[in-house]
Amino acid sequence: MRLGYSPDIKLIRVPCTGKVDLIHILHAMEKGADGVYLVGCLEGDCHFLHGNLRAKKRVQKAQEILNSIGLEGERVQMYNLSSGEGPKFVQYAREMEERIRELGPNPIKKGLSSAA
Amino acid sequence: MIVAEQKPIEEIIQEIQDDHSVLILGCNECVTVCEAGGKKEVAVLASALRMHFMQQGDQKQIEEKTLERQCDSEYLEELRAQVDRYDSVLSLACGAGVQFTAEKYPSTAIYPGVNTKFIGVTEEQGYWTERCQACGQCILAKTGGICPVSRCAKRLLNGPCGGSTQGKCEINPELDCAWQLIIDRLSSLDKLDDYEELVPIKDWSPDRAGGPRKVVREDVTS
Ligand code: SF4
Ligand code: SF4
């Protein structure tokens, strides 16, 4: 199965989405990522029981924080799939890419270059 | 412990708006446990604030530090060497920590980053409830270990009131009636006789009514 998605998407592997903390999402955005999305197992199917549900709440919190500071919360998303669903993985990547292309680059980069 | 809740970020932005360098100062005790102002919350808030200002082209310097406690001089001293680098310090400690930090550093603006709510407990992760209002003269011995001062909406000492319905308080059907809890507990302790005794009018002078309070222990003062 050879399905392509944007090379601009950087993949970071973690043992479980529950490992991803709020601060990791925010730091990625602060360092200039245009968006961050987590891809976890299906709800109810977490090997560590609640990891993906915790991740979902952290994503919601990150969205809330981004909205409150004037950045678009939709830049952060949570997706779920089962490990056999390669095409879905690609579909999510494309969906995310499209969303980010619509939103444009992370506004903090523009702010920084205008200050420089 | 003292339970606090982080202020809305919009309010915090207003507080530090005009400063060029700001230290976000956490506290390792109560506010860490109630997840309002520990090291983790400092990191999250600092990152969010940096992003907010960066986006506006404002190169505000926002740094992070967390002290063991902000209500003790010895830990606050750890700030001495660096405090002059900042226009202001945003403290995520309870109101006592914010004020003590301000007292120690009179020439630096100190702002609160949390709203201090109450003395309470962690019922479950992410769920904190009030248990004590520091009335200064504890009556728990007579009330089955349940505090009507903090848990009865009317602070009744001889309750319940007529609004107690099926164990719930009349101000909110989700709230247990403190007096129902007291009666249930006294009866399970076989101490309902305590309930029959009228509690005399409480002396509120050890409470806030007597002005700001202090405790002095001659045997341990230096
Ligand atoms: S009676 Fe007073 S000191 Fe005792 S728990 Fe209630 S408020 Fe606190
Ligand atoms: S219903 Fe119970 S807790 Fe509520 S005000 Fe009356 S006595 Fe107090």
Coordinates of C-alpha atoms and ligand atoms in Angstrom, one line a residue:
Chain A
M1 CA 0.0 0.0 0.0
R2 CA 1.7 3.2 -1.1
L3 CA -0.3 6.2 -0.1
G4 CA 1.3 9.6 0.0
Y5 CA 0.8 12.5 2.3
S6 CA 2.6 15.8 2.6
P7 CA 6.3 15.7 3.5
D8 CA 5.7 18.8 5.6
I9 CA 4.1 16.6 8.2
K10 CA 6.6 15.6 10.8
L11 CA 5.8 12.3 12.5
I12 CA 6.7 11.8 16.2
R13 CA 6.1 8.4 17.6
V14 CA 5.0 8.0 21.2
P15 CA 4.0 4.8 23.0
C16 CA 0.4 6.1 23.5
T17 CA -1.3 9.4 22.8
G18 CA -1.8 9.6 26.6
K19 CA 1.9 10.3 26.8
V20 CA 1.4 13.6 25.0
D21 CA 1.1 16.4 27.5
L22 CA -0.5 19.8 27.0
I23 CA 3.0 21.4 27.3
H24 CA 4.3 19.3 24.3
I25 CA 1.5 20.6 22.1
L26 CA 2.1 24.2 23.2
H27 CA 5.8 24.0 22.8
A28 CA 5.5 22.7 19.3
M29 CA 3.2 25.6 18.4
E30 CA 5.6 28.0 20.2
K31 CA 8.5 26.7 18.2
G32 CA 6.6 27.5 15.0
A33 CA 4.6 24.4 14.0
D34 CA 1.6 25.5 11.9
G35 CA -0.5 22.8 13.6
V36 CA -0.3 19.7 15.8
Y37 CA -2.5 16.7 15.6
L38 CA -2.6 13.5 17.6
V39 CA -3.6 10.2 16.1
G40 CA -4.6 7.7 18.7
C41 CA -6.3 4.4 18.8
L42 CA -10.1 4.2 18.7
E43 CA -11.9 5.3 21.8
G44 CA -12.5 2.3 24.0
D45 CA -9.5 0.5 22.4
C46 CA -6.7 2.1 24.3
H47 CA -4.1 -0.4 25.3
F48 CA -3.4 1.7 28.4
L49 CA -7.2 2.1 29.0
H50 CA -7.7 5.9 29.0
G51 CA -4.6 7.2 27.2
N52 CA -6.5 8.4 24.1
L53 CA -9.3 9.9 26.2
R54 CA -6.8 11.9 28.2
A55 CA -5.2 13.0 25.0
K56 CA -8.5 14.2 23.7
K57 CA -9.1 16.3 26.8
R58 CA -5.6 17.8 26.4
V59 CA -6.2 18.6 22.8
Q60 CA -9.4 20.4 23.9
K61 CA -7.5 22.3 26.5
A62 CA -4.8 23.3 24.0
Q63 CA -7.5 24.5 21.6
E64 CA -9.1 26.5 24.4
I65 CA -5.8 28.1 25.3
L66 CA -4.9 28.9 21.7
N67 CA -8.3 30.5 21.2
S68 CA -7.9 32.6 24.3
I69 CA -4.5 34.0 23.1
G70 CA -5.8 34.9 19.7
L71 CA -4.4 31.9 17.8
E72 CA -6.8 29.5 16.0
G73 CA -7.6 26.5 18.2
E74 CA -8.3 24.4 15.1
R75 CA -4.6 24.2 14.5
V76 CA -4.7 21.4 17.1
Q77 CA -6.7 18.3 16.5
M78 CA -7.3 14.8 17.7
Y79 CA -7.9 11.8 15.4
N80 CA -8.6 8.2 16.1
L81 CA -8.1 5.0 14.1
S82 CA -7.2 1.4 14.5
S83 CA -3.7 0.3 13.7
G84 CA -4.8 -1.4 10.5
E85 CA -6.2 1.6 8.9
G86 CA -3.4 3.0 6.7
P87 CA -5.8 4.8 4.3
K88 CA -7.5 6.5 7.2
F89 CA -4.1 7.7 8.5
V90 CA -3.5 9.3 5.1
Q91 CA -7.0 10.7 5.0
Y92 CA -6.4 12.4 8.3
A93 CA -3.0 13.8 7.2
R94 CA -4.6 15.3 4.1
E95 CA -7.5 16.7 6.0
M96 CA -5.1 18.3 8.5
E97 CA -2.9 19.6 5.7
E98 CA -5.9 21.2 4.0
R99 CA -7.0 22.8 7.3
I100 CA -3.6 24.3 7.9
R101 CA -3.3 25.5 4.3
E102 CA -6.6 27.3 4.7
L103 CA -5.5 28.9 8.0
G104 CA -2.1 29.8 6.7
P105 CA 1.2 29.8 8.6
N106 CA 1.4 30.0 12.4
P107 CA 0.8 33.7 13.1
I108 CA 3.6 33.9 15.7
K109 CA 6.1 33.6 12.9
K110 CA 4.7 36.6 11.2
G111 CA 4.7 38.6 14.4
L112 CA 8.3 37.7 15.0
S113 CA 9.5 38.6 11.6
S114 CA 7.7 42.0 11.7
A115 CA 9.4 42.7 15.1
A116 CA 12.8 41.8 13.7
Chain B
M1 CA -4.8 22.7 51.4
I2 CA -5.6 26.1 49.9
V3 CA -7.4 25.6 46.6
A4 CA -6.9 28.1 43.8
E5 CA -7.9 28.4 40.1
Q6 CA -6.0 30.1 37.4
K7 CA -7.3 33.4 36.3
P8 CA -8.6 33.7 32.7
I9 CA -5.6 34.3 30.4
E10 CA -7.2 37.4 29.1
E11 CA -7.0 39.0 32.6
I12 CA -3.4 37.9 33.0
I13 CA -2.5 39.4 29.6
Q14 CA -3.9 42.7 30.9
E15 CA -1.9 42.5 34.1
I16 CA 1.5 42.2 32.3
Q17 CA 0.6 44.0 29.1
D18 CA 3.0 46.9 29.6
D19 CA 6.0 45.1 31.0
H20 CA 9.0 44.0 29.0
S21 CA 10.3 41.2 31.1
V22 CA 8.1 39.1 33.4
L23 CA 8.8 36.1 35.6
I24 CA 6.0 33.6 36.0
L25 CA 6.5 32.3 39.5
G26 CA 5.0 29.0 40.7
C27 CA 4.7 27.4 44.1
N28 CA 5.4 23.8 44.8
E29 CA 2.8 23.3 47.5
C30 CA -1.0 23.7 47.5
V31 CA -1.3 25.2 44.1
T32 CA 0.7 22.4 42.6
V33 CA -1.7 19.8 44.1
C34 CA -4.8 21.7 42.8
E35 CA -3.0 22.1 39.4
A36 CA -3.3 25.9 39.4
G37 CA 0.2 27.2 39.9
G38 CA 2.8 24.4 40.0
K39 CA 5.8 24.0 37.7
K40 CA 3.6 22.5 35.0
E41 CA 1.1 25.3 35.0
V42 CA 3.9 27.8 35.0
A43 CA 5.3 26.2 31.8
V44 CA 1.9 26.1 30.1
L45 CA 1.0 29.6 31.0
A46 CA 4.4 31.0 30.1
S47 CA 4.3 29.3 26.7
A48 CA 0.8 30.6 26.0
L49 CA 1.7 34.1 27.0
R50 CA 4.9 34.1 24.9
M51 CA 2.9 33.0 21.9
H52 CA 0.3 35.7 22.5
F53 CA 2.8 38.5 22.6
M54 CA 5.1 37.0 19.8
Q55 CA 2.1 37.0 17.5
Q56 CA 1.8 40.8 18.1
G57 CA 5.4 41.3 17.4
D58 CA 6.0 42.0 21.1
Q59 CA 9.3 40.4 22.1
K60 CA 8.4 40.3 25.8
Q61 CA 10.8 38.2 27.8
I62 CA 8.8 35.7 29.8
E63 CA 10.7 33.4 32.1
E64 CA 9.7 30.6 34.5
K65 CA 10.6 29.6 38.0
T66 CA 8.9 27.7 40.8
L67 CA 9.8 28.0 44.4
E68 CA 9.3 25.4 47.1
R69 CA 6.9 27.8 48.9
Q70 CA 6.1 31.5 48.5
C71 CA 4.8 31.9 52.0
D72 CA 8.3 31.4 53.6
S73 CA 11.1 33.9 53.6
E74 CA 13.8 31.3 53.1
Y75 CA 12.5 30.2 49.7
L76 CA 11.6 33.7 48.6
E77 CA 15.2 34.6 49.1
E78 CA 16.1 32.4 46.1
L79 CA 14.7 35.1 44.0
R80 CA 16.9 37.9 45.3
A81 CA 19.7 37.5 42.8
Q82 CA 17.5 37.6 39.7
V83 CA 14.5 39.7 40.6
D84 CA 15.9 42.9 39.3
R85 CA 15.9 41.5 35.8
Y86 CA 12.1 41.7 35.7
D87 CA 9.6 44.5 35.5
S88 CA 7.1 42.3 37.2
V89 CA 6.5 38.9 38.7
L90 CA 3.3 37.0 38.0
S91 CA 2.8 34.8 41.0
L92 CA 0.7 31.6 40.7
A93 CA 0.7 31.1 44.5
C94 CA -2.3 31.7 46.7
G95 CA -3.0 35.2 47.9
A96 CA -0.7 34.8 50.8
G97 CA 2.2 33.9 48.5
V98 CA 1.6 36.8 46.2
Q99 CA 1.6 39.2 49.1
F100 CA 4.6 37.8 50.8
T101 CA 6.5 38.0 47.5
A102 CA 5.5 41.6 47.2
E103 CA 6.6 42.4 50.7
K104 CA 10.0 40.9 50.1
Y105 CA 10.5 42.7 46.8
P106 CA 9.1 46.2 47.2
S107 CA 10.5 47.6 44.0
T108 CA 9.1 44.9 41.7
A109 CA 5.4 44.7 40.6
I110 CA 3.9 41.5 41.7
Y111 CA 0.6 40.3 40.1
P112 CA -1.7 37.4 41.0
G113 CA -2.2 34.7 38.4
V114 CA -4.7 32.7 40.3
N115 CA -7.9 33.3 42.2
T116 CA -7.6 31.8 45.7
K117 CA -10.8 30.0 46.4
F118 CA -10.9 28.1 49.7
I119 CA -9.4 25.6 52.1
G120 CA -10.5 22.2 50.8
V121 CA -9.8 18.7 49.7
T122 CA -9.2 16.8 46.5
E123 CA -12.3 14.6 46.2
E124 CA -11.0 13.1 42.9
Q125 CA -8.4 14.3 40.4
G126 CA -9.6 17.6 39.1
Y127 CA -12.4 18.0 41.7
W128 CA -11.9 20.1 44.8
T129 CA -14.4 21.1 47.4
E130 CA -14.4 23.4 50.4
R131 CA -14.1 22.1 54.0
C132 CA -12.9 24.9 56.3
Q133 CA -13.2 28.7 56.6
A134 CA -10.5 29.1 59.2
C135 CA -13.0 30.4 61.7
G136 CA -10.4 30.3 64.4
Q137 CA -12.4 28.3 67.0
C138 CA -13.0 24.8 65.6
I139 CA -16.3 23.2 66.6
L140 CA -15.8 19.9 64.7
A141 CA -15.8 17.9 68.0
K142 CA -19.5 18.8 68.4
T143 CA -20.6 18.4 64.8
G144 CA -19.4 14.9 64.0
G145 CA -16.3 16.1 62.2
I146 CA -18.4 18.0 59.6
C147 CA -18.1 21.7 59.4
P148 CA -21.3 23.7 59.3
V149 CA -19.3 27.0 59.1
S150 CA -17.9 26.1 55.7
R151 CA -20.4 23.6 54.4
C152 CA -23.8 25.0 55.4
A153 CA -24.8 27.9 53.1
K154 CA -26.2 29.8 56.1
R155 CA -23.5 28.9 58.5
L156 CA -26.1 27.6 60.9
L157 CA -24.8 26.2 64.2
N158 CA -28.1 24.6 65.1
G159 CA -29.4 23.3 61.8
P160 CA -30.8 22.2 59.6
C161 CA -33.0 25.0 58.3
G162 CA -36.4 24.4 56.8
G163 CA -35.0 24.2 53.3
S164 CA -33.2 21.0 53.8
T165 CA -34.9 18.5 51.5
Q166 CA -34.0 14.8 51.1
G167 CA -30.5 15.5 52.3
K168 CA -29.9 18.3 49.9
C169 CA -29.4 22.0 50.6
E170 CA -32.0 24.5 49.4
I171 CA -29.5 26.7 47.6
N172 CA -28.5 23.9 45.2
P173 CA -30.1 20.5 44.8
E174 CA -26.7 19.0 44.1
L175 CA -25.2 20.1 47.3
D176 CA -25.4 17.9 50.4
C177 CA -27.1 19.6 53.4
A178 CA -24.3 19.9 55.9
W179 CA -26.7 19.4 58.7
Q180 CA -28.1 16.2 57.2
L181 CA -24.5 15.0 57.0
I182 CA -23.9 16.0 60.6
I183 CA -27.0 14.2 61.9
D184 CA -26.2 11.1 59.8
R185 CA -22.7 10.9 61.1
L186 CA -23.7 11.6 64.7
S187 CA -26.2 8.9 64.6
S188 CA -23.7 6.4 63.1
L189 CA -21.4 7.3 65.9
D190 CA -24.2 6.9 68.4
K191 CA -23.8 10.4 69.5
L192 CA -27.1 12.0 68.6
D193 CA -27.2 13.4 72.2
D194 CA -24.6 15.9 71.0
Y195 CA -27.1 17.1 68.4
E196 CA -29.7 17.7 71.1
E197 CA -27.5 20.2 72.8
L198 CA -28.0 23.7 71.7
V199 CA -24.8 25.3 70.4
P200 CA -24.5 28.6 72.1
I201 CA -23.8 31.8 70.0
K202 CA -20.4 31.4 68.5
D203 CA -17.7 33.9 69.4
W204 CA -16.7 35.2 66.0
S205 CA -13.9 37.4 67.2
P206 CA -11.3 34.6 66.4
D207 CA -12.7 34.7 62.9
R208 CA -12.1 37.5 60.4
A209 CA -14.5 39.7 62.4
G210 CA -11.7 40.4 64.8
G211 CA -9.4 41.8 62.1
P212 CA -6.4 40.1 60.5
R213 CA -5.2 37.3 62.7
K214 CA -1.8 36.1 63.9
V215 CA -0.4 33.1 65.8
V216 CA 2.6 33.6 68.0
R217 CA 4.5 30.6 69.6
E218 CA 6.9 32.0 72.1
D219 CA 8.5 28.6 72.5
V220 CA 9.6 28.4 68.9
T221 CA 10.3 32.0 68.1
S222 CA 14.0 32.9 67.6
Ligands
SF4_1 S1 -15.3 24.9 62.6 FE1 -14.0 26.6 61.9 S2 -11.9 25.8 62.0 FE2 -13.3 24.0 62.2 S3 -13.4 23.3 60.1 FE3 -15.1 24.7 60.4 S4 -14.3 26.7 59.7 FE4 -12.6 25.3 60.0
SF4_2 S1 -30.3 23.1 53.6 FE1 -28.8 22.4 55.1 S2 -26.8 23.2 54.3 FE2 -28.4 24.3 53.2 S3 -28.7 26.2 54.3 FE3 -30.2 24.7 55.2 S4 -29.1 23.7 56.9 FE4 -27.6 24.7 55.7

